[in-house]
Short mmCIF file of C-alpha atoms (C1' of nucleotides) in Angstrom, two decimals:
data_model
loop_
_atom_site.label_atom_id
_atom_site.label_comp_id
_atom_site.label_asym_id
_atom_site.label_seq_id
_atom_site.Cartn_x
_atom_site.Cartn_y
_atom_site.Cartn_z
CA MET A 1 0.00 0.00 0.00
CA THR A 2 2.99 2.28 -0.51
CA ARG A 3 0.96 3.72 -3.35
CA LEU A 4 -1.31 5.31 -0.79
CA ARG A 5 1.45 7.61 0.39
CA GLY A 6 1.17 9.80 -2.68
CA ASP A 7 -1.70 12.05 -3.72
CA ALA A 8 -5.40 11.33 -3.33
CA VAL A 9 -6.20 11.11 -7.03
CA SER A 10 -3.51 8.51 -7.70
CA ALA A 11 -4.63 6.57 -4.65
CA ALA A 12 -8.28 6.67 -5.76
CA ARG A 13 -7.39 5.22 -9.15
CA TRP A 14 -5.05 2.70 -7.62
CA LEU A 15 -7.69 1.42 -5.22
CA LEU A 16 -9.98 0.40 -8.08
CA GLY A 17 -9.75 -3.36 -8.38
CA ALA A 18 -8.39 -3.78 -4.87
CA ARG A 19 -10.09 -6.27 -2.62
CA LEU A 20 -11.80 -5.21 0.57
CA VAL A 21 -12.06 -7.97 3.18
CA ARG A 22 -14.15 -7.79 6.33
CA GLU A 23 -14.23 -10.36 9.12
CA LEU A 24 -17.20 -10.24 11.45
CA PRO A 25 -16.86 -11.05 15.16
CA ASP A 26 -18.44 -14.48 14.53
CA GLY A 27 -15.77 -15.26 11.93
CA THR A 28 -17.90 -14.63 8.87
CA ARG A 29 -15.81 -13.41 5.97
CA LEU A 30 -17.19 -10.74 3.66
CA SER A 31 -15.31 -9.41 0.69
CA GLY A 32 -15.58 -7.61 -2.60
CA VAL A 33 -13.72 -5.67 -5.25
CA ILE A 34 -13.63 -1.88 -5.09
CA VAL A 35 -15.19 -0.51 -8.28
CA GLU A 36 -15.85 3.15 -7.45
CA THR A 37 -13.87 5.76 -5.49
CA GLU A 38 -13.62 9.49 -4.89
CA ALA A 39 -10.53 11.54 -3.98
CA TYR A 40 -10.44 14.21 -1.24
CA ASP A 41 -7.52 16.25 0.05
CA GLN A 42 -6.90 19.32 2.12
CA GLU A 43 -6.89 21.73 -0.82
CA ASP A 44 -10.36 20.55 -1.80
CA PRO A 45 -13.31 22.58 -0.49
CA ALA A 46 -15.48 19.45 -0.52
CA SER A 47 -13.13 17.61 1.81
CA HIS A 48 -13.71 17.16 5.52
CA THR A 49 -10.07 18.20 5.98
CA TYR A 50 -10.41 21.50 4.10
CA ARG A 51 -10.49 23.61 7.26
CA GLY A 52 -7.65 21.76 8.94
CA PRO A 53 -7.43 19.03 11.56
CA THR A 54 -10.29 18.39 13.98
CA GLN A 55 -11.16 15.51 16.24
CA ARG A 56 -13.46 14.05 13.61
CA ASN A 57 -11.04 14.10 10.68
CA ALA A 58 -7.91 13.21 12.69
CA ALA A 59 -7.49 9.87 10.92
CA MET A 60 -6.91 11.59 7.59
CA PHE A 61 -4.00 13.49 9.12
CA GLY A 62 -2.54 10.22 10.39
CA PRO A 63 -0.69 7.50 8.50
CA ALA A 64 -1.87 6.28 5.09
CA GLY A 65 -3.84 3.09 4.68
CA HIS A 66 -6.03 3.51 7.74
CA ALA A 67 -9.82 3.80 7.93
CA TYR A 68 -11.52 7.17 8.15
CA VAL A 69 -15.13 6.42 9.05
CA TYR A 70 -17.82 9.06 9.38
CA LEU A 71 -21.57 9.23 9.77
CA SER A 72 -23.31 10.75 6.76
CA TYR A 73 -26.59 12.58 7.12
CA GLY A 74 -26.93 11.19 10.59
CA VAL A 75 -27.72 7.80 9.11
CA HIS A 76 -25.05 6.18 6.96
CA TRP A 77 -21.56 5.05 7.86
CA CYS A 78 -19.10 5.78 5.10
CA LEU A 79 -15.62 4.30 4.72
CA ASN A 80 -12.51 6.10 3.47
CA VAL A 81 -8.91 5.01 3.07
CA THR A 82 -6.43 7.58 4.38
CA VAL A 83 -3.78 8.81 1.95
CA GLY A 84 -0.45 10.59 1.96
CA PRO A 85 2.30 11.32 4.45
CA VAL A 86 1.33 12.06 8.06
CA GLY A 87 -0.21 15.52 8.25
CA PHE A 88 -1.42 15.49 4.64
CA GLY A 89 -5.15 15.34 5.38
CA ALA A 90 -6.33 13.26 2.44
CA GLY A 91 -8.48 10.22 1.83
CA VAL A 92 -10.37 8.14 -0.70
CA LEU A 93 -14.08 7.50 -0.23
CA LEU A 94 -15.04 3.93 -1.17
CA ARG A 95 -18.35 4.29 -3.00
CA ALA A 96 -19.13 0.89 -4.47
CA LEU A 97 -18.10 -2.73 -4.30
CA GLU A 98 -18.55 -5.87 -6.38
CA PRO A 99 -19.41 -8.50 -3.74
CA LEU A 100 -17.37 -11.69 -3.74
CA GLU A 101 -17.75 -13.55 -0.46
CA GLY A 102 -20.52 -13.60 2.12
CA THR A 103 -23.19 -12.04 -0.05
CA ASP A 104 -25.89 -13.84 1.92
CA VAL A 105 -24.74 -12.13 5.10
CA MET A 106 -24.48 -8.81 3.29
CA GLU A 107 -28.10 -9.24 2.20
CA ARG A 108 -29.10 -9.73 5.81
CA LEU A 109 -27.14 -6.67 6.93
CA ARG A 110 -28.83 -4.70 4.13
CA GLY A 111 -32.32 -5.63 5.28
CA GLY A 112 -32.99 -8.22 2.59
CA ARG A 113 -31.88 -6.17 -0.39
CA LYS A 114 -30.05 -8.03 -3.09
CA GLY A 115 -27.93 -7.64 -6.19
CA ARG A 116 -26.52 -4.26 -6.97
CA LEU A 117 -28.52 -2.63 -4.20
CA LEU A 118 -26.19 -4.39 -1.78
CA THR A 119 -23.17 -2.12 -2.24
CA ASN A 120 -23.75 0.52 -4.94
CA GLY A 121 -23.26 3.57 -2.76
CA PRO A 122 -21.03 4.55 0.15
CA GLY A 123 -23.72 4.18 2.81
CA LYS A 124 -24.86 0.85 1.38
CA LEU A 125 -21.29 -0.43 1.25
CA GLY A 126 -20.79 0.55 4.88
CA GLN A 127 -23.95 -1.21 5.96
CA ALA A 128 -23.23 -4.34 3.92
CA LEU A 129 -19.80 -4.71 5.56
CA ALA A 130 -20.94 -3.72 9.06
CA VAL A 131 -18.68 -0.67 9.11
CA THR A 132 -19.18 1.62 12.08
CA SER A 133 -17.15 4.05 14.16
CA GLU A 134 -15.60 1.05 15.89
CA LEU A 135 -13.32 0.83 12.86
CA TYR A 136 -12.29 4.47 13.02
CA GLY A 137 -8.54 4.73 12.45
CA HIS A 138 -8.18 1.00 11.94
CA ASP A 139 -5.04 -0.12 10.06
CA LEU A 140 -6.34 -1.56 6.80
CA ALA A 141 -3.40 -3.95 6.55
CA LEU A 142 -4.90 -5.93 9.44
CA PRO A 143 -8.09 -7.86 10.24
CA PRO A 144 -10.97 -7.37 10.72
CA LEU A 145 -10.95 -4.96 7.78
CA GLN A 146 -8.30 -5.12 5.08
CA VAL A 147 -7.51 -3.70 1.68
CA ALA A 148 -5.40 -5.90 -0.56
CA GLY A 149 -4.14 -5.52 -4.08
CA GLY A 150 -4.85 -2.42 -6.11
CA GLY A 151 -3.48 -1.00 -9.31
CA SER A 152 -5.07 -3.88 -11.20
CA VAL A 153 -7.46 -1.92 -13.43
CA PRO A 154 -5.94 -0.75 -16.73
CA GLU A 155 -5.97 2.99 -17.35
CA GLU A 156 -8.37 2.65 -20.28
CA ASP A 157 -10.94 0.88 -18.11
CA VAL A 158 -11.13 3.70 -15.57
CA VAL A 159 -13.83 6.32 -16.08
CA THR A 160 -13.17 9.75 -14.54
CA THR A 161 -16.13 11.96 -13.59
CA THR A 162 -17.29 14.62 -11.18
CA ARG A 163 -18.16 13.51 -7.67
CA ILE A 164 -21.63 12.78 -6.39
CA GLY A 165 -23.41 14.78 -3.73
CA VAL A 166 -20.84 17.53 -3.32
CA ASN A 167 -21.61 21.22 -3.57
CA ARG A 168 -18.23 22.91 -3.33
CA GLY A 169 -15.62 21.64 -5.74
CA ALA A 170 -18.46 20.11 -7.73
CA ASP A 171 -16.69 20.28 -11.08
CA ALA A 172 -13.48 18.60 -9.94
CA LEU A 173 -12.88 15.35 -11.81
CA ARG A 174 -12.19 13.24 -8.77
CA ARG A 175 -14.57 10.32 -9.04
CA PHE A 176 -13.35 7.10 -10.62
CA TYR A 177 -15.08 3.86 -11.52
CA VAL A 178 -14.52 0.67 -13.45
CA ARG A 179 -16.03 1.25 -16.90
CA ASP A 180 -17.97 -1.95 -17.42
CA SER A 181 -18.83 -2.73 -13.83
CA LEU A 182 -22.50 -3.35 -13.07
CA TRP A 183 -21.85 -2.50 -9.45
CA VAL A 184 -21.12 1.23 -9.53
CA SER A 185 -23.57 3.67 -7.94
CA ARG A 186 -24.20 5.44 -11.21
CA ARG A 187 -22.63 5.71 -14.58
CA VAL A 188 -21.96 8.46 -17.05
CA HIS A 189 -21.54 11.86 -15.51
CA GLY A 190 -22.55 12.77 -11.96
"C1'" DG B 1 -25.02 26.29 24.55
"C1'" DG B 2 -27.45 26.59 20.08
"C1'" DC B 3 -28.01 25.80 15.36
"C1'" DA B 4 -27.14 24.96 10.40
"C1'" DT B 5 -25.34 21.52 7.57
"C1'" DG B 6 -24.24 17.49 4.97
"C1'" DA B 7 -18.86 12.92 0.65
"C1'" DT B 8 -26.99 9.50 1.46
"C1'" DG B 9 -30.63 6.31 0.83
"C1'" DG B 10 -35.28 4.80 0.75
"C1'" DC B 11 -39.85 5.49 -0.10
"C1'" DC B 12 -43.55 7.96 -2.35
"C1'" DT B 13 -45.72 10.03 -6.40
"C1'" DG C 1 -38.08 13.32 -9.75
"C1'" DG C 2 -38.90 14.92 -4.98
"C1'" DC C 3 -38.98 14.73 -0.21
"C1'" DC C 4 -37.17 13.96 4.32
"C1'" DA C 5 -35.36 11.17 8.28
"C1'" DT C 6 -31.64 11.71 11.66
"C1'" DC C 7 -27.47 13.19 14.30
"C1'" DA C 8 -22.44 14.15 14.94
"C1'" DT C 9 -19.69 17.82 13.92
"C1'" DG C 10 -18.17 22.32 13.78
"C1'" DC C 11 -18.73 27.06 13.69
"C1'" DC C 12 -20.65 30.95 15.90
"C1'" DA C 13 -22.51 33.50 19.81
#
DNA sequence: GGCATGATGGCCT
DNA sequence: GGCCATCATGCCA
């Protein structure tokens, strides 16, 4: 994961195709392939780190390759991978996953929803993998939540678009997804 | 101490 | 396509 020590955009592209593996307390193994990401860094007005370090965003100012978890709209837990040298204040939001293992358990965690509805959105992904604030700051090289691989999607298969749901910095091309994946939150241009 | 504000999702029309 | 639940955070008073 040395690649995560660079800039957020490179990290976001690199994370496409990486595998995300979650182990539940009962030993159940859930996993999938990351197919959609967004890049955020301190120079970006849409980033939680834009106004400098706070208690909430501290993980993004820590070492790369750790989890930055936050509650969105008071409802949804969203998972980011921290990026850059210590003090950099950057991260990559994981927005969608192609499920591989434990889809039956993911369905249960998602209230019976199936197929693409399982993980095609950051809040859905968080719920499907039982991500909560317990994993805040967790080292993603270790169980129970790991990122492995990355850099496996060829340049020509990566689509670059504007991000979803942001107001400031709305025209920045910082969302990336795997072109032919059926598992992304939405295609074309956000 | 109070209040406006989301890196969203689900349900309703 | 539109509405709104729900709450931690952060900025302001």
